[in-house]
Coordinates of C-alpha atoms and ligand atoms in Angstrom, one line a residue:
Chain A
X439 CA 139.4 104.9 81.4
X440 CA 143.1 104.3 82.0
X441 CA 142.9 104.3 85.8
X442 CA 139.9 103.5 88.0
X443 CA 140.0 102.7 91.7
X444 CA 137.0 101.3 93.5
X445 CA 136.4 101.2 97.3
X446 CA 140.1 100.7 97.9
X447 CA 141.3 100.1 101.4
X448 CA 144.8 99.1 102.3
X449 CA 146.2 98.0 105.7
X450 CA 149.9 97.7 106.4
X451 CA 150.9 94.7 108.5
X452 CA 147.4 93.5 109.3
X453 CA 146.9 91.5 112.5
X454 CA 150.0 92.7 114.2
X455 CA 150.5 95.4 116.9
X456 CA 151.9 97.6 114.1
X457 CA 148.7 97.4 112.0
X458 CA 148.0 100.6 110.1
X459 CA 145.2 101.5 107.8
X460 CA 146.9 103.7 105.2
X461 CA 144.1 104.0 102.7
X462 CA 140.4 104.1 103.5
X463 CA 137.8 103.5 100.9
X464 CA 139.3 105.4 98.0
X465 CA 137.3 105.9 94.8
X466 CA 139.0 107.5 91.8
X467 CA 138.9 107.8 88.1
X468 CA 141.5 109.3 85.8
X469 CA 140.9 110.1 82.2
X470 CA 143.1 109.8 79.2
X471 CA 145.6 112.6 78.9
X472 CA 144.7 114.1 82.3
X473 CA 147.3 115.7 84.6
X474 CA 146.4 114.9 88.2
X475 CA 148.1 116.3 91.2
X476 CA 148.0 114.2 94.4
X477 CA 148.6 116.2 97.5
X478 CA 148.4 115.6 101.2
X479 CA 150.2 115.9 104.5
X480 CA 153.1 113.6 105.3
X481 CA 151.8 110.1 106.0
X482 CA 148.4 110.8 104.3
X483 CA 148.8 107.7 102.1
X484 CA 150.0 109.2 98.8
X485 CA 152.9 106.8 98.2
X486 CA 150.7 103.9 99.3
X487 CA 148.0 104.8 96.8
X488 CA 150.3 105.1 93.8
X489 CA 151.9 101.7 94.6
X490 CA 148.4 100.1 94.2
X491 CA 148.2 101.4 90.7
X492 CA 150.7 99.0 89.2
X493 CA 150.3 96.1 91.5
X494 CA 153.3 96.7 93.8
X495 CA 150.9 96.6 96.7
X496 CA 147.7 94.6 96.6
X497 CA 144.5 96.1 98.0
X498 CA 143.2 94.7 101.3
X499 CA 139.7 95.5 100.0
X500 CA 138.6 97.0 96.7
X501 CA 139.7 96.9 93.1
X502 CA 142.1 98.7 90.8
X503 CA 141.4 98.8 87.1
X504 CA 144.0 99.7 84.4
X505 CA 142.4 100.0 81.0
X506 CA 139.3 98.4 82.4
X507 CA 141.3 95.3 83.5
X508 CA 141.1 94.4 87.2
X509 CA 144.8 94.0 87.9
X510 CA 144.4 91.7 90.9
X511 CA 142.6 89.1 88.8
X512 CA 144.2 85.7 88.3
X513 CA 146.2 85.3 85.1
X514 CA 146.9 89.0 84.7
X515 CA 150.5 89.6 83.9
X516 CA 151.8 92.3 86.3
X517 CA 154.6 92.9 83.9
X518 CA 152.2 94.1 81.3
X519 CA 150.5 96.3 83.9
X520 CA 153.8 97.8 84.9
X521 CA 154.6 98.5 81.3
X522 CA 151.4 100.5 81.0
X523 CA 151.8 102.3 84.4
X524 CA 155.3 103.7 85.0
X525 CA 156.2 104.9 88.5
X526 CA 159.0 107.2 89.2
X527 CA 159.7 106.8 93.0
X528 CA 160.9 109.4 95.4
X529 CA 164.6 110.0 95.0
X530 CA 164.7 107.7 91.9
X531 CA 168.4 108.3 91.5
X532 CA 169.1 106.0 94.4
X533 CA 168.0 103.1 92.3
X534 CA 170.6 103.6 89.5
X535 CA 172.9 100.6 89.3
X536 CA 174.5 100.2 85.9
X537 CA 177.9 101.2 84.7
X538 CA 176.6 103.5 82.0
X539 CA 173.6 105.8 81.5
X540 CA 172.6 103.8 78.4
X541 CA 172.6 100.4 80.2
X542 CA 170.6 101.8 83.1
X543 CA 167.9 103.3 81.0
X544 CA 167.8 100.1 78.9
X545 CA 167.1 98.0 82.0
X546 CA 163.3 98.3 81.7
X547 CA 163.0 97.7 78.0
X548 CA 165.4 94.8 78.3
X549 CA 163.1 93.2 81.0
X550 CA 160.2 93.6 78.5
X551 CA 162.2 91.4 76.1
X552 CA 162.5 93.8 73.3
X553 CA 165.0 93.6 70.4
X554 CA 168.3 95.5 70.6
X555 CA 167.2 98.0 67.9
X556 CA 164.0 98.7 69.7
X557 CA 165.8 99.1 73.0
X558 CA 168.2 101.6 71.4
X559 CA 165.4 103.5 69.8
X560 CA 163.6 103.7 73.1
X561 CA 166.6 104.8 75.1
X562 CA 167.3 107.6 72.6
X563 CA 163.7 108.7 72.8
X564 CA 163.6 108.6 76.6
X565 CA 166.8 110.6 76.8
X566 CA 165.4 113.1 74.4
X567 CA 162.2 113.3 76.6
X568 CA 164.2 114.3 79.7
X569 CA 166.5 116.6 77.7
X570 CA 169.8 114.6 78.0
X571 CA 171.9 114.5 74.9
X572 CA 172.3 110.9 73.7
X573 CA 175.8 111.1 72.4
X574 CA 177.2 113.1 75.3
X575 CA 175.7 111.0 78.1
X576 CA 175.1 107.5 76.9
X577 CA 178.6 106.1 77.9
X578 CA 179.0 108.2 81.1
X579 CA 178.6 106.5 84.5
X580 CA 175.4 107.6 86.1
X581 CA 177.2 108.0 89.4
X582 CA 179.4 110.9 88.2
X583 CA 176.4 113.1 87.1
X584 CA 174.9 116.0 89.0
X585 CA 171.8 115.5 91.2
X586 CA 169.4 116.9 88.6
X587 CA 171.0 114.9 85.8
X588 CA 170.9 111.7 87.8
X589 CA 167.2 112.2 88.5
X590 CA 166.6 112.7 84.8
X591 CA 168.4 109.5 83.9
X592 CA 166.2 107.7 86.5
X593 CA 163.1 109.2 85.0
X594 CA 164.2 108.2 81.5
X595 CA 164.6 104.7 82.9
X596 CA 160.9 104.6 83.5
X597 CA 160.0 106.5 80.3
X598 CA 161.8 103.9 78.2
X599 CA 159.1 101.4 79.2
X600 CA 156.8 103.8 77.2
X601 CA 154.0 103.8 79.8
X602 CA 150.6 105.2 79.0
X603 CA 150.3 106.5 82.5
X604 CA 153.3 108.1 84.2
X605 CA 153.2 108.5 88.0
X606 CA 155.8 110.6 89.7
X607 CA 156.3 110.6 93.5
X608 CA 157.7 114.0 94.5
X609 CA 159.9 114.4 91.4
X610 CA 161.4 117.6 92.5
X611 CA 162.2 116.7 96.2
X612 CA 165.8 117.6 97.2
X613 CA 166.7 119.3 93.9
X614 CA 168.2 122.8 93.7
X615 CA 165.9 125.5 92.0
X616 CA 167.6 125.0 88.6
X617 CA 167.3 121.2 88.7
X618 CA 163.7 121.6 89.9
X619 CA 162.7 123.9 87.0
X620 CA 164.4 121.6 84.5
X621 CA 162.5 118.5 85.7
X622 CA 159.2 120.3 85.8
X623 CA 159.7 121.6 82.3
X624 CA 160.3 118.1 81.1
X625 CA 157.2 116.8 82.8
X626 CA 155.1 119.6 81.3
X627 CA 156.5 118.7 77.9
X628 CA 155.6 115.0 78.3
X629 CA 152.1 116.0 79.1
X630 CA 151.6 118.7 76.5
X631 CA 153.5 117.3 73.5
X632 CA 153.2 113.5 74.1
X633 CA 149.7 113.5 75.7
X634 CA 150.8 111.3 78.5
X635 CA 148.4 110.7 81.4
X636 CA 150.3 112.0 84.5
X637 CA 149.8 111.6 88.2
X638 CA 152.2 113.8 90.2
X639 CA 152.6 113.6 94.0
X640 CA 154.0 116.7 95.5
X641 CA 154.3 118.9 98.5
X642 CA 154.5 122.1 96.4
X643 CA 151.2 123.8 95.9
X644 CA 152.8 126.2 93.4
X645 CA 153.9 123.2 91.2
X646 CA 150.5 121.6 90.9
X647 CA 148.7 125.0 90.5
X648 CA 150.9 125.5 87.5
X649 CA 150.6 122.0 86.0
X650 CA 147.6 120.0 87.1
X651 CA 144.2 119.8 85.5
X652 CA 142.7 118.2 88.6
X653 CA 143.8 117.9 92.2
X654 CA 143.1 115.1 94.7
X655 CA 143.7 115.9 98.3
X656 CA 144.3 113.0 100.7
X657 CA 144.1 113.2 104.5
X658 CA 144.6 110.1 106.8
X659 CA 144.0 107.7 103.9
X660 CA 140.8 109.4 102.7
X661 CA 140.1 111.7 99.7
X662 CA 138.9 114.9 101.3
X663 CA 138.7 117.3 98.4
X664 CA 138.8 116.8 94.6
X665 CA 138.5 119.2 91.8
X666 CA 140.3 121.7 89.6
X667 CA 143.2 123.5 91.3
X668 CA 141.1 126.7 91.3
X669 CA 138.2 125.0 93.2
X670 CA 140.5 123.2 95.6
X671 CA 142.6 126.2 96.5
X672 CA 139.5 128.2 97.3
X673 CA 139.0 126.0 100.3
X674 CA 141.9 127.5 102.2
X675 CA 140.5 126.7 105.6
X676 CA 140.0 123.0 105.0
X677 CA 143.4 122.7 103.4
X678 CA 145.1 124.5 106.3
X679 CA 143.2 122.3 108.8
X680 CA 144.8 119.2 107.3
X681 CA 148.3 120.7 107.3
X682 CA 148.4 122.0 103.7
X683 CA 148.6 125.4 102.2
X684 CA 147.7 127.2 99.0
X685 CA 150.0 128.8 96.4
X686 CA 151.9 131.8 97.6
X687 CA 150.2 134.2 95.2
X688 CA 146.8 133.3 96.7
X689 CA 148.0 134.6 100.1
X690 CA 149.3 137.7 98.4
X691 CA 145.9 138.3 96.7
X692 CA 144.2 137.9 100.1
X693 CA 146.5 140.5 101.7
X694 CA 146.0 142.9 98.9
X695 CA 142.3 142.5 99.1
X696 CA 142.4 143.2 102.8
X697 CA 144.3 146.4 102.0
X698 CA 141.4 147.5 99.9
X699 CA 142.7 146.6 96.4
X700 CA 140.0 145.3 94.0
X701 CA 142.0 142.2 93.1
X702 CA 140.5 139.0 91.8
X703 CA 141.2 136.4 94.5
X704 CA 140.9 133.5 92.1
X705 CA 144.5 133.6 91.0
X706 CA 146.7 130.6 91.6
X707 CA 149.8 130.9 89.4
X708 CA 152.5 133.5 89.1
X709 CA 151.5 134.3 85.6
X710 CA 147.9 135.1 86.7
X711 CA 149.2 137.2 89.6
X712 CA 151.3 139.2 87.2
X713 CA 148.4 139.9 85.0
X714 CA 146.1 140.9 87.8
X715 CA 148.6 143.2 89.4
X716 CA 149.4 144.9 86.1
X717 CA 145.7 145.3 85.5
X718 CA 145.4 147.0 88.9
X719 CA 148.3 149.3 88.1
X720 CA 146.7 150.3 84.8
X721 CA 143.3 150.9 86.4
X722 CA 144.9 153.2 88.9
X723 CA 146.9 154.9 86.1
X724 CA 150.1 155.0 88.2
Chain B
X833 CA 157.2 90.8 101.7
X834 CA 160.6 91.4 103.2
X835 CA 158.9 92.7 106.4
X836 CA 158.1 89.1 107.4
X837 CA 161.6 88.6 108.7
X838 CA 161.2 88.7 112.5
X839 CA 164.7 87.9 113.7
X840 CA 165.7 90.2 116.5
X841 CA 162.4 91.9 116.5
X842 CA 161.4 93.7 119.7
X843 CA 157.8 93.8 120.9
X844 CA 157.4 96.8 123.2
X845 CA 155.6 96.1 126.4
X846 CA 155.8 96.5 130.2
X847 CA 155.5 93.0 131.6
X848 CA 157.5 91.6 134.4
X849 CA 159.9 90.1 131.9
X850 CA 160.2 93.3 129.9
X851 CA 161.2 95.2 133.0
X852 CA 164.0 92.9 134.1
X853 CA 167.6 94.1 134.0
X854 CA 169.0 93.2 130.5
X855 CA 172.1 91.8 132.2
X856 CA 170.1 89.4 134.2
X857 CA 168.0 88.4 131.2
X858 CA 171.1 87.7 129.1
X859 CA 172.8 85.7 131.7
X860 CA 169.6 83.7 132.4
X861 CA 169.0 83.1 128.7
X862 CA 172.6 81.8 128.5
X863 CA 172.2 79.4 131.4
X864 CA 168.8 78.3 130.0
X865 CA 170.5 77.2 126.8
X866 CA 173.1 75.2 128.7
X867 CA 170.3 73.6 130.7
X868 CA 168.4 72.6 127.6
X869 CA 171.5 70.6 126.5
X870 CA 171.9 69.0 129.9
X871 CA 168.4 67.5 130.0
X872 CA 168.5 63.8 129.0
X873 CA 164.9 62.6 129.3
X874 CA 161.3 63.2 128.5
X875 CA 160.3 64.4 132.0
X876 CA 163.0 67.0 132.0
X877 CA 161.7 68.5 128.8
X878 CA 158.2 68.7 130.3
X879 CA 159.7 70.8 133.1
X880 CA 161.5 73.0 130.6
X881 CA 158.4 73.4 128.4
X882 CA 156.3 74.3 131.4
X883 CA 158.8 76.8 132.6
X884 CA 159.2 78.3 129.1
X885 CA 155.4 78.6 128.6
X886 CA 155.2 80.3 132.0
X887 CA 157.8 82.9 131.0
X888 CA 156.1 83.4 127.6
X889 CA 152.8 84.1 129.4
X890 CA 154.4 86.4 131.9
X891 CA 156.0 88.3 129.0
X892 CA 152.6 88.5 127.2
X893 CA 154.1 87.4 123.9
X894 CA 151.5 86.3 121.3
X895 CA 152.3 82.6 120.5
X896 CA 152.2 83.6 116.8
X897 CA 155.5 85.4 117.2
X898 CA 157.2 82.3 118.5
X899 CA 155.8 80.2 115.7
X900 CA 157.1 82.7 113.2
X901 CA 160.5 82.4 114.7
X902 CA 160.4 78.6 114.4
X903 CA 158.9 78.7 110.9
X904 CA 162.1 80.5 109.8
X905 CA 164.3 77.5 110.7
X906 CA 161.8 74.7 110.3
X907 CA 163.8 73.2 107.4
X908 CA 167.0 73.2 109.5
X909 CA 165.1 71.3 112.2
X910 CA 163.7 68.8 109.9
X911 CA 167.0 68.3 108.2
X912 CA 168.9 67.6 111.4
X913 CA 166.1 65.4 112.6
X914 CA 166.3 63.2 109.5
X915 CA 170.0 63.0 109.7
X916 CA 169.9 62.0 113.3
X917 CA 167.2 59.4 112.8
X918 CA 169.0 57.8 109.9
X919 CA 172.6 58.0 110.7
X920 CA 172.6 57.0 114.4
X921 CA 173.5 53.3 114.8
X922 CA 170.9 51.1 116.6
X923 CA 168.0 48.8 115.9
X924 CA 166.5 49.5 112.5
X925 CA 162.7 50.1 113.0
X926 CA 161.7 50.7 109.4
X927 CA 163.2 51.5 106.1
X928 CA 161.9 54.4 104.0
X929 CA 161.6 53.3 100.3
X930 CA 163.2 50.1 101.5
X931 CA 166.5 52.0 101.5
X932 CA 166.9 54.6 104.2
X933 CA 167.0 53.0 107.7
X934 CA 165.4 54.7 110.7
X935 CA 166.8 53.4 114.0
X936 CA 165.3 53.4 117.4
X937 CA 168.1 55.4 119.0
X938 CA 168.1 57.6 116.0
X939 CA 164.5 58.6 116.4
X940 CA 165.0 59.3 120.1
X941 CA 167.9 61.5 119.3
X942 CA 166.0 63.2 116.5
X943 CA 163.2 64.0 118.8
X944 CA 165.5 65.4 121.5
X945 CA 167.5 67.4 119.0
X946 CA 164.4 69.0 117.5
X947 CA 163.1 69.7 121.0
X948 CA 166.3 71.4 121.9
X949 CA 166.4 73.5 118.8
X950 CA 162.8 74.6 119.2
X951 CA 163.3 75.5 122.8
X952 CA 166.6 77.2 122.0
X953 CA 164.8 79.4 119.4
X954 CA 161.9 80.1 121.7
X955 CA 164.2 81.0 124.6
X956 CA 166.3 83.4 122.6
X957 CA 163.2 84.9 120.9
X958 CA 161.8 85.7 124.4
X959 CA 165.0 87.5 125.1
X960 CA 165.0 89.6 122.0
X961 CA 161.2 90.1 121.9
X962 CA 161.2 91.6 125.4
X963 CA 164.5 93.5 125.4
X964 CA 165.0 96.6 123.2
X965 CA 168.1 96.4 121.1
X966 CA 169.6 99.3 123.0
X967 CA 169.3 97.7 126.4
X968 CA 170.4 94.4 124.9
X969 CA 173.7 95.8 123.8
X970 CA 173.9 97.9 126.9
X971 CA 173.7 94.7 128.9
X972 CA 176.3 92.9 126.8
X973 CA 178.7 95.8 127.2
X974 CA 178.4 95.8 130.9
X975 CA 178.7 92.0 131.1
X976 CA 181.9 92.2 129.0
X977 CA 183.3 95.1 131.1
X978 CA 185.4 92.8 133.4
X979 CA 187.2 91.4 130.3
X980 CA 188.4 94.9 129.3
X981 CA 191.5 94.3 131.3
X982 CA 192.5 91.5 129.0
X983 CA 192.0 93.7 125.9
X984 CA 188.4 93.0 125.0
X985 CA 187.1 96.2 123.4
X986 CA 183.7 95.9 125.2
X987 CA 182.4 99.4 124.4
X988 CA 183.4 99.2 120.7
X989 CA 181.8 95.8 120.3
X990 CA 178.6 97.0 121.9
X991 CA 178.5 100.1 119.8
X992 CA 179.1 98.1 116.6
X993 CA 176.2 95.8 117.6
X994 CA 173.9 98.8 118.4
X995 CA 174.6 100.3 115.1
X996 CA 174.2 97.1 113.2
X997 CA 170.9 96.4 114.9
X998 CA 169.8 99.9 114.4
X999 CA 170.4 99.6 110.7
X1000 CA 168.6 96.3 110.1
X1001 CA 165.1 97.8 109.7
X1002 CA 166.5 100.7 107.7
X1003 CA 168.2 98.4 105.3
X1004 CA 165.2 96.2 105.0
X1005 CA 163.1 99.3 104.3
X1006 CA 165.6 100.4 101.7
X1007 CA 165.7 96.9 100.1
X1008 CA 161.9 96.9 99.9
X1009 CA 162.0 100.4 98.2
X1010 CA 164.7 99.4 95.7
X1011 CA 163.0 96.1 94.8
X1012 CA 159.8 97.9 94.2
X1013 CA 161.5 100.5 92.0
X1014 CA 163.2 97.9 89.9
X1015 CA 159.9 95.8 89.8
X1016 CA 158.3 98.9 88.4
X1017 CA 160.8 98.7 85.6
X1018 CA 159.9 95.1 84.9
X1019 CA 162.4 93.3 87.1
X1020 CA 161.3 89.9 88.2
X1021 CA 162.6 88.5 91.4
X1022 CA 160.5 85.3 91.7
X1023 CA 161.1 83.3 88.6
X1024 CA 164.1 81.6 87.0
X1025 CA 166.7 79.2 88.3
X1026 CA 169.2 79.9 91.1
X1027 CA 171.8 81.5 88.8
X1028 CA 169.2 83.7 87.1
X1029 CA 167.7 84.7 90.5
X1030 CA 171.2 85.6 91.8
X1031 CA 171.8 87.7 88.7
X1032 CA 168.5 89.4 89.1
X1033 CA 169.6 90.6 92.5
X1034 CA 172.3 92.8 91.1
X1035 CA 170.0 95.7 90.4
X1036 CA 169.0 95.6 94.1
X1037 CA 172.4 94.9 95.6
X1038 CA 174.3 97.7 93.9
X1039 CA 172.0 100.5 95.0
X1040 CA 171.7 98.9 98.4
X1041 CA 175.5 98.9 99.0
X1042 CA 175.9 102.4 97.7
X1043 CA 173.2 103.6 100.1
X1044 CA 174.6 101.5 103.0
X1045 CA 178.0 103.2 102.6
X1046 CA 176.4 106.6 102.2
X1047 CA 174.5 106.1 105.4
X1048 CA 177.6 104.8 107.2
X1049 CA 179.5 107.8 106.1
X1050 CA 176.7 110.2 107.3
X1051 CA 176.5 108.4 110.6
X1052 CA 180.2 108.6 111.2
X1053 CA 180.1 112.3 110.5
X1054 CA 177.1 112.9 112.7
X1055 CA 178.8 111.0 115.6
X1056 CA 182.0 112.9 115.1
X1057 CA 180.1 116.2 115.0
X1058 CA 178.8 115.3 118.4
X1059 CA 182.3 114.5 119.8
X1060 CA 181.9 110.8 120.0
X1061 CA 185.3 109.3 121.1
X1062 CA 184.7 105.8 122.2
X1063 CA 184.4 104.2 125.6
X1064 CA 186.9 106.1 127.8
X1065 CA 185.2 108.1 130.6
X1066 CA 181.8 107.7 129.0
X1067 CA 178.9 108.0 131.3
X1068 CA 175.3 106.9 130.5
X1069 CA 172.0 108.6 130.7
X1070 CA 170.3 105.5 131.9
X1071 CA 172.1 103.4 134.5
X1072 CA 171.3 99.8 134.6
X1073 CA 170.0 98.8 138.0
X1074 CA 169.1 95.4 139.5
X1075 CA 166.2 95.5 141.9
X1076 CA 163.8 93.2 143.8
X1077 CA 162.2 92.0 140.5
X1078 CA 165.6 90.7 139.3
X1079 CA 166.3 88.8 142.5
X1080 CA 162.9 87.1 142.2
X1081 CA 163.7 86.1 138.7
X1082 CA 167.1 84.8 139.6
X1083 CA 165.6 82.8 142.5
X1084 CA 162.9 81.3 140.3
X1085 CA 165.5 80.4 137.8
X1086 CA 167.8 78.7 140.4
X1087 CA 164.8 76.6 141.5
X1088 CA 164.1 75.7 137.9
X1089 CA 167.7 74.7 137.4
X1090 CA 167.7 72.5 140.4
X1091 CA 164.6 70.7 139.2
X1092 CA 166.2 70.3 135.8
X1093 CA 169.3 68.8 137.3
X1094 CA 167.3 66.4 139.5
X1095 CA 165.2 65.4 136.5
X1096 CA 168.3 63.8 135.0
X1097 CA 167.8 61.0 137.4
X1098 CA 164.1 60.4 136.6
X1099 CA 163.8 57.4 134.4
Ligands
ATP439 N1 156.0 99.8 104.7 C1 155.2 100.2 105.7 N2 154.8 99.5 106.7 C2 154.0 100.0 107.7 N3 153.4 101.2 107.6 C3 153.7 102.0 106.5 C4 154.6 101.5 105.5 N4 154.7 102.5 104.6 C5 153.9 103.5 105.0 N5 153.3 103.2 106.2 C6 152.3 104.1 106.9 O1 151.2 104.3 106.1 C7 150.9 105.7 106.2 C8 150.9 106.3 104.8 O2 152.2 106.3 104.3 P1 152.6 106.9 102.9 O3 154.1 106.6 102.7 O4 151.7 106.4 101.9 O5 152.4 108.5 103.1 P2 152.8 109.7 102.1 O6 151.5 110.4 102.0 O7 153.5 109.2 100.9 O8 153.8 110.5 103.0 P3 155.0 111.4 102.6 O9 154.5 112.7 102.1 O10 155.8 111.6 103.8 O11 155.8 110.7 101.5 C9 151.8 106.4 107.1 O12 151.2 106.5 108.4 C10 153.0 105.4 107.3 O13 153.5 105.4 108.6
MG440 MG1 155.5 109.4 100.1

C-alpha cells in the first residue's frame, strides 16, 4: 500500500486564539497505480491533507504510512519519504529560481546526492515526461518562458526526483485553455504509460471525471463521499450542499431527461455524452 | 515554523486598552520607555512592574504572548547582562573559571539593564498587541502632522509603514510556501554550517524577491487605478477621536509618572 492514512487530525496553530482544526479524523488508503481525485470546497483541507503525505506537516493525531512505513517515527529520513512522494504545489512556477531550466530541474536530484550522469539522465527524462524538448529548453532561463511552459518546468522539477506517488495541487489553476489541456495530457500520460500513482487536487469536476479512478470529497476537514467518479457524481444533492458541482454533461443529461428524452443519466465525460446523444439521434432516425 | 514570529502581532479585542486612541497609546508608550530609564532603584521597578501588570490585565493579554516576545530576545538580554556584570569596575565578588570577574556594581547594573529591557519589550508589546497596524500608523501620521511644515513627509511615511506591516504576514506566508515547495524537492534548511545554511537559502530568497516585486508592482497599479495621490487634501473614513476614556488613561499615567519620579528618592 503506497499511501495509508489512519485517524489523521490536524490543527493549525493549536492553543492560540487562531486555532483551526483543518483535518478531522481522516482515514484513507491509496493503491499502487491508482489515480485519485481530491475535491472539496475552498478551505476544506485539501492542501493541508497532501502536505501530511510527505511530512511537510506533522499530524496532530493519527498516522501516515508511506510504503507501510510510519513517516513520523524516529529515525525515518524525511528526504527518502520526499523522494517517494513528490508534491507539485499550487502555482509551482512561483518556486523557480535557477538561471537555466536544466539547473532548476536538477535541483531535486542534486539534493538527493546523485551523480552528474544520473542527474542529466533524470532531467532529460523529466523534460520528456512533460513534453519539453531537452535541447531547445535546457539552457533557457525559466523566467522567459510562457506560463504553461513554466509550469511544466516546475512539474519536471518534481518528476526528476522520480517519485512513486505524484501529488498535484490544482495543476491547471490559472492556465489558459491550451496550457491546461497540455498539462492534463502530460498527467494522463504519466499515469497511463508510466503507471505512476497520482493524487490530483482540483476544482474542476470535468477534469477528475475524465482522469480519476476514484474520488475523495472533503468538507470541513472530513471525508464526506468516496468512490468512483460515477458513484460520486450521482450524489448531486450532497455535492451541491457542500458547494461543489458535477460535470457539465451531467446537468445536460438531466435537462434532456426532463424534456422527455430517454438518455442515460450516468454519463460524466464529454466522450460519453457524445456517444449517448448520437445514440439518441440514431434511435429517432433523424 | 515561521509562524512563531510574533513581532508586531495584533491580538484583536475590545478591552479598555484596545479602545484607547492610538495617538494617546503611542505617546504614553513613549513616555513609559523614558520612565523606565529614569528609575534608579529596586522600589521604583516594583512600581513599574505593578503598573505594567495592571495594564496587561486590563488589556486581557495572555501572559504567554509576552513571554514569547521576551523569548525572542532572551539571548540579547543575557549577553548584555553578562557584559555589564563583568566589565563594570567595582569590588570583585567571584570569578567564573577563576578568570572572568563579576563585580558587585556590575551585577547591580546587569539586573537593572535586564529589567529595563524586559519592561521595554513588554511595554511595546502591549502597544502593538492592542493596536491594529492600521490605527498604529494612523496615530503616527497624526502625531507627525505638526512636523509637516519642516518637510517631514508624514503621510508618505505612514503609508510606507502601513504597506510594510500589511506585507509582513503575506511574505511570511509566501516564505513558508516556498520553503515547503523546495523541501518537497529535497532541500534541507536545518543542517550544515553557517555558510552552507546561507547558501541553502538561495532557492527561497530568489522566488521570494521575485514575488515581493511582483506584489509591489500589482499594489502600485491597484492604488493608481483607484486614484491614490498621496497626502494632499486626503480625508479619512475613520476620524481619530479622544474621549473620556483617553483622559482617564492620561490621568492614571500622570499619577504613575509622579510616583516613579518620587521613587527616585526612596533608598
Ligand atoms: N498556515 C495556516 N495557518 C492557519 N490556518 C490555515 C493555514 N493554512 C490553511 N489554514 C486553514 O485550514 C483550512 C484548510 O485549508 P487548506 O489550505 O487545506 O484548504 P484547501 O482545501 O486547500 O482550500 P483551497 O481550495 O482554497 O486551496 C482553512 O480553513 C484555512 O483557513
Ligand atoms: Mg489548497
